[in-house]
Coordinates of C-alpha atoms and ligand atoms in Angstrom, one line a residue:
M1 CA 6.4 -69.1 -25.2
R2 CA 9.7 -68.2 -23.6
G3 CA 10.3 -65.6 -26.3
S4 CA 7.0 -64.0 -25.8
H5 CA 7.5 -64.0 -22.1
L6 CA 10.8 -62.2 -22.5
R7 CA 9.3 -59.8 -24.9
R8 CA 6.5 -59.1 -22.5
L9 CA 9.1 -58.6 -19.7
G10 CA 11.1 -56.3 -22.0
L11 CA 8.0 -54.3 -22.9
A12 CA 7.1 -54.0 -19.2
L13 CA 10.6 -52.8 -18.4
V14 CA 10.5 -50.3 -21.1
T15 CA 7.1 -49.1 -19.9
L16 CA 8.4 -48.9 -16.4
L17 CA 11.4 -46.9 -17.5
I18 CA 9.2 -44.6 -19.5
A19 CA 6.8 -44.3 -16.7
T20 CA 9.6 -43.5 -14.2
G21 CA 11.2 -41.1 -16.5
T22 CA 7.9 -39.4 -17.1
L23 CA 7.2 -39.2 -13.4
A24 CA 10.7 -37.8 -12.6
G25 CA 10.3 -35.3 -15.4
A26 CA 6.8 -34.4 -14.2
A27 CA 8.0 -33.9 -10.6
L28 CA 10.9 -31.7 -11.8
A29 CA 8.7 -29.7 -14.1
D30 CA 6.2 -29.4 -11.3
D31 CA 8.8 -28.1 -8.9
E32 CA 10.1 -25.7 -11.5
R33 CA 6.7 -24.2 -12.0
Y34 CA 7.0 -22.6 -8.5
T35 CA 8.9 -19.4 -8.8
P36 CA 9.2 -16.3 -6.7
G37 CA 6.8 -13.5 -7.4
S38 CA 8.6 -10.4 -8.7
S39 CA 9.6 -7.8 -6.2
G40 CA 8.0 -5.0 -8.3
L41 CA 5.4 -4.4 -10.9
G42 CA 7.8 -2.4 -13.1
D43 CA 5.9 0.9 -12.9
P44 CA 8.0 3.4 -14.9
F45 CA 8.2 5.8 -11.9
F46 CA 8.3 3.4 -9.0
P47 CA 9.6 0.0 -10.3
L48 CA 9.6 -1.7 -6.9
A49 CA 6.1 -0.7 -6.0
G50 CA 3.7 -3.6 -5.9
N51 CA 4.7 -7.2 -6.3
G52 CA 4.0 -10.0 -8.7
G53 CA 2.4 -13.4 -8.3
Y54 CA -0.8 -12.7 -6.3
D55 CA -3.8 -10.5 -6.3
V56 CA -4.9 -9.0 -2.9
Q57 CA -8.6 -9.4 -2.1
S58 CA -8.6 -7.7 1.3
Y59 CA -6.6 -6.1 4.0
D60 CA -7.6 -6.4 7.7
L61 CA -5.3 -4.0 9.6
D62 CA -5.1 -3.7 13.4
L63 CA -2.9 -0.8 14.4
D64 CA -2.0 0.5 17.8
Y65 CA -0.5 4.0 17.9
T66 CA 0.9 6.0 20.7
P67 CA 1.3 9.7 19.5
A68 CA 3.6 10.6 22.4
T69 CA 6.3 8.1 21.4
R70 CA 5.2 7.5 17.7
A71 CA 5.2 3.8 18.5
L72 CA 3.2 1.9 16.0
V73 CA 2.3 -1.7 16.5
G74 CA 0.6 -3.5 13.6
R75 CA -1.0 -6.8 12.8
A76 CA -2.1 -7.2 9.2
F77 CA -4.1 -10.0 7.6
V78 CA -3.8 -9.9 3.9
T79 CA -6.0 -12.2 1.9
A80 CA -4.8 -12.9 -1.6
V81 CA -5.2 -15.2 -4.6
A82 CA -2.0 -16.7 -6.2
T83 CA -1.7 -15.7 -9.8
Q84 CA 1.3 -18.1 -10.4
D85 CA 2.7 -21.1 -8.6
L86 CA 4.5 -19.3 -5.8
D87 CA 7.7 -20.4 -4.2
A88 CA 8.1 -17.0 -2.4
F89 CA 6.4 -13.6 -2.6
N90 CA 6.9 -10.1 -1.4
L91 CA 4.9 -7.4 0.4
D92 CA 5.9 -3.8 0.6
L93 CA 6.7 -2.6 4.1
R94 CA 9.6 -0.3 5.1
K95 CA 12.2 -2.1 7.3
Q96 CA 13.4 -0.4 10.4
D97 CA 16.5 1.7 9.5
E98 CA 19.6 2.8 11.5
E99 CA 17.7 5.8 12.9
G100 CA 15.0 3.5 14.3
H101 CA 12.4 4.7 11.7
F102 CA 9.8 2.2 10.4
Y103 CA 9.3 -1.4 11.4
A104 CA 10.8 -4.7 12.5
V105 CA 8.7 -7.7 11.6
S106 CA 8.3 -10.3 14.4
R107 CA 6.1 -12.8 12.7
V108 CA 4.8 -13.9 9.4
A109 CA 2.3 -16.7 9.1
V110 CA 0.4 -18.1 6.1
G111 CA -2.8 -20.1 6.0
K112 CA -6.1 -20.8 4.4
D113 CA -7.9 -18.5 6.8
N114 CA -7.0 -16.0 9.5
G115 CA -7.3 -18.5 12.3
P116 CA -6.4 -22.1 12.9
T117 CA -4.7 -22.9 9.6
L118 CA -2.1 -20.1 10.0
K119 CA 1.4 -21.5 10.2
D120 CA 4.6 -19.5 10.9
M121 CA 6.8 -19.1 7.8
A122 CA 10.3 -18.1 7.1
F123 CA 10.7 -14.5 5.8
S124 CA 13.4 -11.9 5.1
H125 CA 13.2 -8.2 5.1
E126 CA 15.3 -5.6 3.1
G127 CA 14.4 -2.0 2.3
Q128 CA 10.7 -2.0 1.5
E129 CA 10.6 -5.7 0.5
L130 CA 9.3 -8.2 2.9
T131 CA 9.8 -11.7 1.3
V132 CA 7.7 -14.5 2.6
V133 CA 8.5 -18.2 1.9
P134 CA 5.3 -20.1 2.1
R135 CA 5.4 -23.9 2.8
P136 CA 3.7 -25.7 1.3
K137 CA 4.2 -23.6 -1.8
L138 CA 1.1 -21.8 -3.2
K139 CA -0.6 -23.0 -6.4
T140 CA -2.1 -20.7 -9.0
G141 CA -5.6 -19.8 -8.1
E142 CA -5.2 -20.7 -4.4
T143 CA -6.6 -18.2 -1.9
F144 CA -4.3 -17.6 1.1
V145 CA -4.1 -15.4 4.1
V146 CA -0.8 -13.8 5.3
L147 CA -0.4 -12.5 8.8
V148 CA 2.3 -9.9 9.4
E149 CA 3.1 -8.7 12.9
Y150 CA 5.4 -5.7 13.1
A151 CA 6.3 -2.8 15.3
G152 CA 8.4 0.3 15.2
T153 CA 8.4 4.0 15.1
A154 CA 6.2 5.9 12.6
H155 CA 8.0 8.2 10.3
E156 CA 7.1 9.9 7.1
V157 CA 8.2 8.8 3.6
T158 CA 9.8 11.4 1.4
D159 CA 9.0 11.6 -2.2
P160 CA 11.1 12.4 -5.2
D161 CA 9.5 15.9 -5.2
E162 CA 10.5 16.3 -1.5
S163 CA 6.9 16.2 -0.4
I164 CA 6.1 14.0 2.6
E165 CA 3.5 11.3 3.1
G166 CA 2.7 8.0 4.8
F167 CA 2.0 7.8 8.5
V168 CA 3.1 11.4 9.2
P169 CA 3.3 12.1 13.0
T170 CA 1.6 15.3 14.1
D171 CA 1.5 17.0 17.5
D172 CA -1.6 15.1 18.6
G173 CA -1.6 12.0 16.4
A174 CA -0.8 11.3 12.7
F175 CA -1.9 12.5 9.3
V176 CA -2.1 9.5 7.1
V177 CA -1.9 9.9 3.3
S178 CA 0.0 7.6 1.0
E179 CA 0.1 8.9 -2.6
P180 CA 2.1 7.7 -4.4
Q181 CA 4.3 5.5 -2.2
G182 CA 3.5 6.0 1.5
A183 CA 1.5 2.8 2.2
P184 CA 4.7 0.7 3.0
G185 CA 5.4 3.4 5.6
W186 CA 2.6 2.0 7.7
Y187 CA 1.2 -1.4 6.5
P188 CA 2.4 -4.4 4.4
A189 CA 0.9 -3.7 1.0
N190 CA 0.9 -4.8 -2.6
D191 CA 1.5 -1.1 -3.2
H192 CA 0.4 -0.5 -6.7
P193 CA -2.8 1.2 -7.8
T194 CA -3.7 -1.8 -10.1
D195 CA -4.2 -4.1 -7.0
K196 CA -7.4 -2.8 -5.5
A197 CA -8.8 -4.6 -2.4
L198 CA -11.3 -4.3 0.4
F199 CA -10.1 -2.7 3.7
D200 CA -11.0 -3.2 7.3
I201 CA -8.9 -0.8 9.4
S202 CA -9.0 -0.8 13.2
I203 CA -6.9 1.8 15.1
T204 CA -6.3 1.8 18.9
V205 CA -5.2 5.2 20.3
P206 CA -5.1 6.8 23.7
E207 CA -8.6 7.7 25.0
G208 CA -9.6 11.2 23.8
I209 CA -7.9 10.7 20.4
T210 CA -10.2 10.0 17.4
A211 CA -9.0 7.7 14.6
L212 CA -10.4 7.7 11.1
G213 CA -10.3 4.9 8.5
N214 CA -11.9 4.5 5.2
G215 CA -15.6 3.6 4.8
V216 CA -18.0 3.3 7.7
L217 CA -17.5 3.3 11.4
L218 CA -18.4 -0.1 12.9
S219 CA -17.6 0.7 16.5
S220 CA -15.4 2.7 19.0
E221 CA -14.8 1.1 22.3
T222 CA -12.8 2.3 25.2
E223 CA -11.0 0.0 27.7
N224 CA -8.1 0.7 30.0
G225 CA -7.5 4.3 28.7
K226 CA -7.4 3.2 25.1
T227 CA -10.0 3.5 22.4
T228 CA -10.3 1.2 19.4
W229 CA -11.9 2.7 16.3
E230 CA -13.1 0.1 13.8
W231 CA -13.7 1.1 10.2
S232 CA -14.8 -1.0 7.3
H233 CA -14.8 -0.2 3.5
G234 CA -16.4 -2.9 1.4
M235 CA -15.5 -1.5 -2.0
P236 CA -12.3 -1.9 -4.1
M237 CA -9.6 0.6 -3.1
A238 CA -6.0 1.2 -4.3
P239 CA -3.5 0.9 -1.4
Y240 CA -2.4 4.6 -1.7
L241 CA -5.9 5.7 -0.7
A242 CA -6.1 4.1 2.7
T243 CA -6.0 6.2 5.8
A244 CA -5.7 6.0 9.6
T245 CA -5.5 9.6 10.5
N246 CA -5.8 10.3 14.2
G247 CA -5.6 13.2 16.6
V248 CA -8.0 15.4 18.6
F249 CA -11.0 15.8 16.4
S250 CA -14.6 16.7 16.7
L251 CA -16.5 14.0 14.6
T252 CA -19.9 14.7 13.2
V253 CA -21.9 12.0 11.4
T254 CA -24.8 12.9 9.2
E255 CA -26.7 11.1 6.5
L256 CA -26.9 12.4 2.9
A257 CA -29.3 11.7 0.2
G258 CA -29.4 8.0 -0.7
G259 CA -28.5 7.1 2.9
I260 CA -24.8 7.7 2.5
P261 CA -23.2 8.5 5.9
S262 CA -21.0 11.6 6.0
Y263 CA -18.2 11.7 8.6
V264 CA -16.7 15.1 9.1
A265 CA -13.7 15.2 11.5
V266 CA -12.3 18.7 12.4
D267 CA -9.3 19.5 14.4
P268 CA -10.7 22.1 16.9
R269 CA -7.8 24.4 16.0
R270 CA -9.4 24.7 12.6
T271 CA -12.1 27.3 13.1
N272 CA -13.2 28.7 9.7
T273 CA -14.7 25.4 8.4
A274 CA -18.0 26.8 7.0
V275 CA -16.8 25.5 3.6
L276 CA -17.6 22.0 4.8
A277 CA -21.3 22.8 4.6
H278 CA -20.9 22.4 0.8
I279 CA -20.2 18.7 1.0
P280 CA -23.8 17.6 0.3
A281 CA -24.3 19.9 -2.6
V282 CA -20.9 18.9 -4.1
M283 CA -21.8 15.3 -3.8
A284 CA -25.2 15.9 -5.4
F285 CA -23.6 17.9 -8.3
F286 CA -21.0 15.3 -9.2
T287 CA -23.7 12.6 -8.9
D288 CA -25.8 14.5 -11.4
T289 CA -22.9 15.2 -13.7
Y290 CA -20.9 11.9 -13.6
G291 CA -23.2 9.2 -12.2
P292 CA -24.0 7.5 -8.9
Y293 CA -21.6 8.0 -6.1
P294 CA -19.3 4.9 -6.1
F295 CA -18.7 4.4 -2.4
D296 CA -20.4 3.6 1.0
A297 CA -19.5 6.8 2.9
T298 CA -18.3 10.3 2.4
G299 CA -17.0 13.2 4.5
A300 CA -13.8 15.1 5.3
I301 CA -10.8 15.0 7.8
V302 CA -9.6 18.5 8.4
D303 CA -6.4 18.3 10.4
F304 CA -3.6 20.5 11.7
A305 CA -0.7 19.1 9.7
P306 CA 1.4 22.1 8.5
D307 CA 4.4 20.0 7.5
V308 CA 2.3 18.2 4.9
G309 CA 0.7 21.1 3.2
Y310 CA -1.6 19.4 0.8
A311 CA -4.8 17.5 0.7
L312 CA -5.3 13.9 -0.4
E313 CA -8.4 12.2 -1.7
T314 CA -8.2 9.2 0.7
Q315 CA -11.1 7.1 -0.3
T316 CA -14.6 8.0 1.1
K317 CA -13.1 10.9 3.2
A318 CA -10.3 13.1 2.0
N319 CA -7.6 14.3 4.4
Y320 CA -6.9 18.1 4.4
S321 CA -3.8 19.3 6.2
N322 CA -5.5 22.7 6.5
T323 CA -9.0 24.0 6.0
P324 CA -9.7 23.7 2.3
G325 CA -11.0 26.4 0.0
E326 CA -14.1 25.6 -2.0
S327 CA -12.2 24.5 -5.1
T328 CA -10.0 22.1 -3.1
L329 CA -13.1 20.6 -1.4
A330 CA -14.7 20.0 -4.9
H331 CA -11.4 18.7 -6.2
E332 CA -11.0 16.0 -3.5
I333 CA -14.6 15.0 -3.7
A334 CA -14.5 14.7 -7.5
H335 CA -11.6 12.3 -7.1
E336 CA -14.0 9.7 -5.6
W337 CA -15.3 9.3 -9.2
F338 CA -12.0 10.0 -11.1
G339 CA -8.9 8.8 -9.3
N340 CA -10.6 6.5 -6.7
A341 CA -13.3 4.6 -8.6
V342 CA -11.6 5.1 -12.0
T343 CA -7.9 4.8 -11.2
L344 CA -4.8 5.2 -13.3
S345 CA -2.9 2.0 -14.2
S346 CA 0.6 3.4 -13.9
W347 CA 1.9 6.6 -12.2
P348 CA 2.9 8.5 -15.4
D349 CA -0.8 8.6 -16.3
I350 CA -1.5 10.9 -13.2
W351 CA -3.3 13.4 -15.4
L352 CA -6.2 10.8 -15.6
N353 CA -6.6 11.6 -11.9
E354 CA -5.6 15.2 -11.6
G355 CA -6.8 16.6 -14.9
F356 CA -10.3 15.2 -14.2
A357 CA -10.3 16.6 -10.6
R358 CA -9.1 20.0 -11.9
L359 CA -11.8 20.1 -14.5
S360 CA -14.3 19.1 -11.8
E361 CA -13.3 22.2 -9.8
W362 CA -14.0 24.4 -12.8
L363 CA -17.4 22.7 -13.4
W364 CA -18.3 23.2 -9.7
L365 CA -17.3 27.0 -9.8
E366 CA -19.4 27.3 -13.0
H367 CA -22.4 25.6 -11.3
R368 CA -22.0 28.0 -8.4
G369 CA -22.0 31.0 -10.7
I370 CA -18.5 32.0 -9.6
R371 CA -16.8 31.7 -12.9
T372 CA -17.4 29.6 -16.1
A373 CA -15.2 26.7 -17.0
Q374 CA -14.2 28.7 -20.1
Q375 CA -13.0 31.5 -17.8
S376 CA -11.0 29.0 -15.7
F377 CA -9.5 27.6 -19.0
D378 CA -8.7 31.1 -20.2
L379 CA -6.9 32.0 -17.0
Q380 CA -4.5 29.1 -17.6
Y381 CA -4.3 29.6 -21.3
A382 CA -3.1 33.1 -20.6
R383 CA 0.3 31.7 -19.5
P384 CA 2.8 33.0 -22.1
A385 CA 4.1 30.5 -24.7
T386 CA 7.6 31.0 -23.3
S387 CA 6.5 29.7 -19.9
S388 CA 8.1 26.5 -18.8
F389 CA 4.6 25.3 -17.9
W390 CA 4.0 24.5 -21.6
Q391 CA 7.2 22.4 -21.9
T392 CA 5.8 19.4 -20.0
P393 CA 3.0 17.5 -21.9
P394 CA 0.7 16.0 -19.2
A395 CA 0.7 12.4 -20.6
A396 CA 4.5 12.4 -21.2
L397 CA 5.9 13.3 -17.9
P398 CA 9.7 12.9 -17.6
G399 CA 9.8 11.5 -14.0
P400 CA 8.2 11.1 -10.6
E401 CA 9.5 14.5 -9.4
V402 CA 6.8 16.2 -11.6
L403 CA 3.9 14.0 -10.6
F404 CA 2.2 16.8 -8.7
S405 CA 3.4 19.7 -10.8
S406 CA 0.9 22.0 -12.7
P407 CA 0.9 20.3 -16.1
P408 CA -0.9 17.1 -15.1
Y409 CA -3.4 19.3 -13.1
D410 CA -3.9 22.4 -15.2
R411 CA -3.0 21.3 -18.7
G412 CA -4.8 18.0 -17.9
G413 CA -7.9 20.0 -17.0
M414 CA -7.5 22.3 -20.1
T415 CA -7.2 19.1 -22.3
L416 CA -10.7 18.1 -21.1
H417 CA -12.2 21.6 -21.4
A418 CA -10.7 21.9 -25.0
L419 CA -12.2 18.5 -25.7
R420 CA -15.6 19.8 -24.5
G421 CA -15.3 22.6 -27.1
K422 CA -14.2 20.2 -29.8
I423 CA -16.9 17.5 -29.4
G424 CA -19.7 19.6 -27.9
D425 CA -21.4 19.5 -24.6
M426 CA -23.7 16.6 -25.3
A427 CA -20.9 14.2 -26.4
F428 CA -18.5 15.5 -23.7
F429 CA -20.8 14.9 -20.7
Q430 CA -21.9 11.6 -22.3
L431 CA -18.2 10.7 -22.5
L432 CA -17.5 11.5 -18.8
R433 CA -20.5 9.4 -17.8
T434 CA -19.5 6.5 -20.0
W435 CA -15.9 6.7 -18.8
Y436 CA -17.0 6.5 -15.3
V437 CA -19.6 3.8 -15.5
E438 CA -17.5 1.6 -17.7
N439 CA -14.4 1.8 -15.5
R440 CA -15.5 2.3 -12.0
Y441 CA -13.7 0.1 -9.5
G442 CA -11.1 -0.5 -12.2
N443 CA -8.0 0.9 -13.7
V444 CA -7.5 2.8 -17.0
T445 CA -4.8 4.2 -19.3
T446 CA -4.6 7.3 -21.5
A447 CA -5.0 5.1 -24.6
D448 CA -8.3 3.8 -23.1
F449 CA -9.6 7.4 -22.7
I450 CA -8.7 8.4 -26.2
E451 CA -10.5 5.3 -27.5
T452 CA -13.6 6.0 -25.5
A453 CA -13.6 9.7 -26.5
E454 CA -13.5 8.6 -30.2
E455 CA -16.2 6.1 -29.7
V456 CA -18.6 8.4 -27.9
S457 CA -18.0 11.4 -30.1
G458 CA -17.6 9.5 -33.4
M459 CA -14.6 11.7 -34.2
Q460 CA -11.0 10.9 -35.0
L461 CA -9.1 12.6 -32.2
D462 CA -5.5 11.6 -32.6
A463 CA -4.3 15.0 -33.6
F464 CA -6.3 16.7 -30.8
F465 CA -4.8 14.5 -28.1
D466 CA -1.4 14.6 -29.6
V467 CA -1.3 18.4 -29.3
W468 CA -2.8 18.5 -25.8
L469 CA -1.3 15.5 -24.1
F470 CA 1.9 14.5 -25.8
Q471 CA 3.6 17.4 -27.5
P472 CA 5.6 20.1 -25.7
G473 CA 4.7 23.6 -26.5
K474 CA 1.5 25.8 -26.1
P475 CA -1.3 24.4 -28.2
T476 CA -2.5 27.0 -30.7
S477 CA -4.9 25.0 -32.8
W478 CA -6.7 21.7 -32.1
Ligands
LIG501 N1 -3.2 14.0 -5.2 C1 -3.4 15.1 -4.3 C2 -4.5 16.0 -4.8 O1 -4.5 16.4 -5.9 C3 -2.2 15.9 -4.1 C4 -0.9 15.3 -3.7 C5 -0.6 14.1 -3.4 C6 0.2 16.1 -3.6 N2 0.8 14.0 -3.0 C7 1.2 15.2 -3.2 C8 0.5 17.4 -3.9 C9 2.5 15.8 -3.1 C10 1.7 17.9 -3.7 C11 2.7 17.1 -3.3 O2 -5.5 16.2 -4.1
ZN502 ZN1 -6.0 15.8 -7.0

């Protein structure tokens, strides 16, 4: 009796010890599961771009900009889902530097919604990494909202190729383009093309200034000498494609086939803008050639931004720093299909954006009877074999300083035209349509494209793509 009692007590003790041990172990393991999200996604060209541990669903940006002082005050709600148990996570936003450029963050809050559940959180800010310490910690699969309040002086971001981007002040507002790394120059972002999200952008500017965001215009209201322009884009967009360009513009809104609104904003100093009358026909041509237009709006922003000197395919309405020619107009609109809807997964694959946009220019010129795509190809192919142009294979770029050099554009476009010759018109256009419809709103790699090309054509194309995309030297047979 006694013995059995003792045995039972012993068993109970052992059980208790095991249970306690297990509990302690579980608690420790549980805590260890929460780790900081990485400060970058390891892109070969921009390793600190983007952050690990969460997936952004939407950005709700409220900006107030005063062109005269370049003062930018921002409030951003970022809704995201944790993809790991998070002890801390980063957003990309440039911290105010010694010269007073960029932003000081005054408040970070995290909650379950953008209202009552928001609680102030500890944070730190260094370079372009804003680190948030959420308490309670965030569990995998949990949806959360981060509020970031910041203010400072807008300033451009300078790229490895010396070009400028971001929130670029102009004489009457700002020209806002962010490829490849300008987004942290004006809003807290998970700045990598693989994290697409929905965007609501509201911009408050002095009365008389027009501000343009992506998507559709919800309202513009003036109060106390300031106008708030509220834009909403309900389709996935990579952070580098967001815009908030503002200045003196004349804004014309029309409706295209299929009910798509077209917003055309022109700086009154840009007078020869007859080219913009081609927008509906370009839209119709690429819709016929590639498939249905992927987004909820179209248009163009033609600014006076001589310091920038290039155009960018900001989603739904491209930004032009000068009046575009017909080729550039077609190029930027074609990016809505290739670049914006079907987006690269890492920056070295830029030819997937630019080669397709270049080919699209050639197809447009062919459609217009100006010159055939073959003639456009021939003009490029005429470059002597000794030209340095041929030394950079478009899918094996050495570094970010050549992202926007001619090989990814011209040899990228030539690769596609040569492929058209290789597999025939039927298979080629079927391939472009398949590529688009299977990947729109997503991200792709060069390997994905080669695989799709082989599937659609039924041909083995390794040697073809090796010569055109990966080997230095002028292709002579393929
Ligand atoms: N992607 C843009 C286009 O092809 C061009 C672009 C973005 C660019 N950043 C640049 C060109 C920097 C030159 C320099 O439409
Ligand atoms: Zn382009």
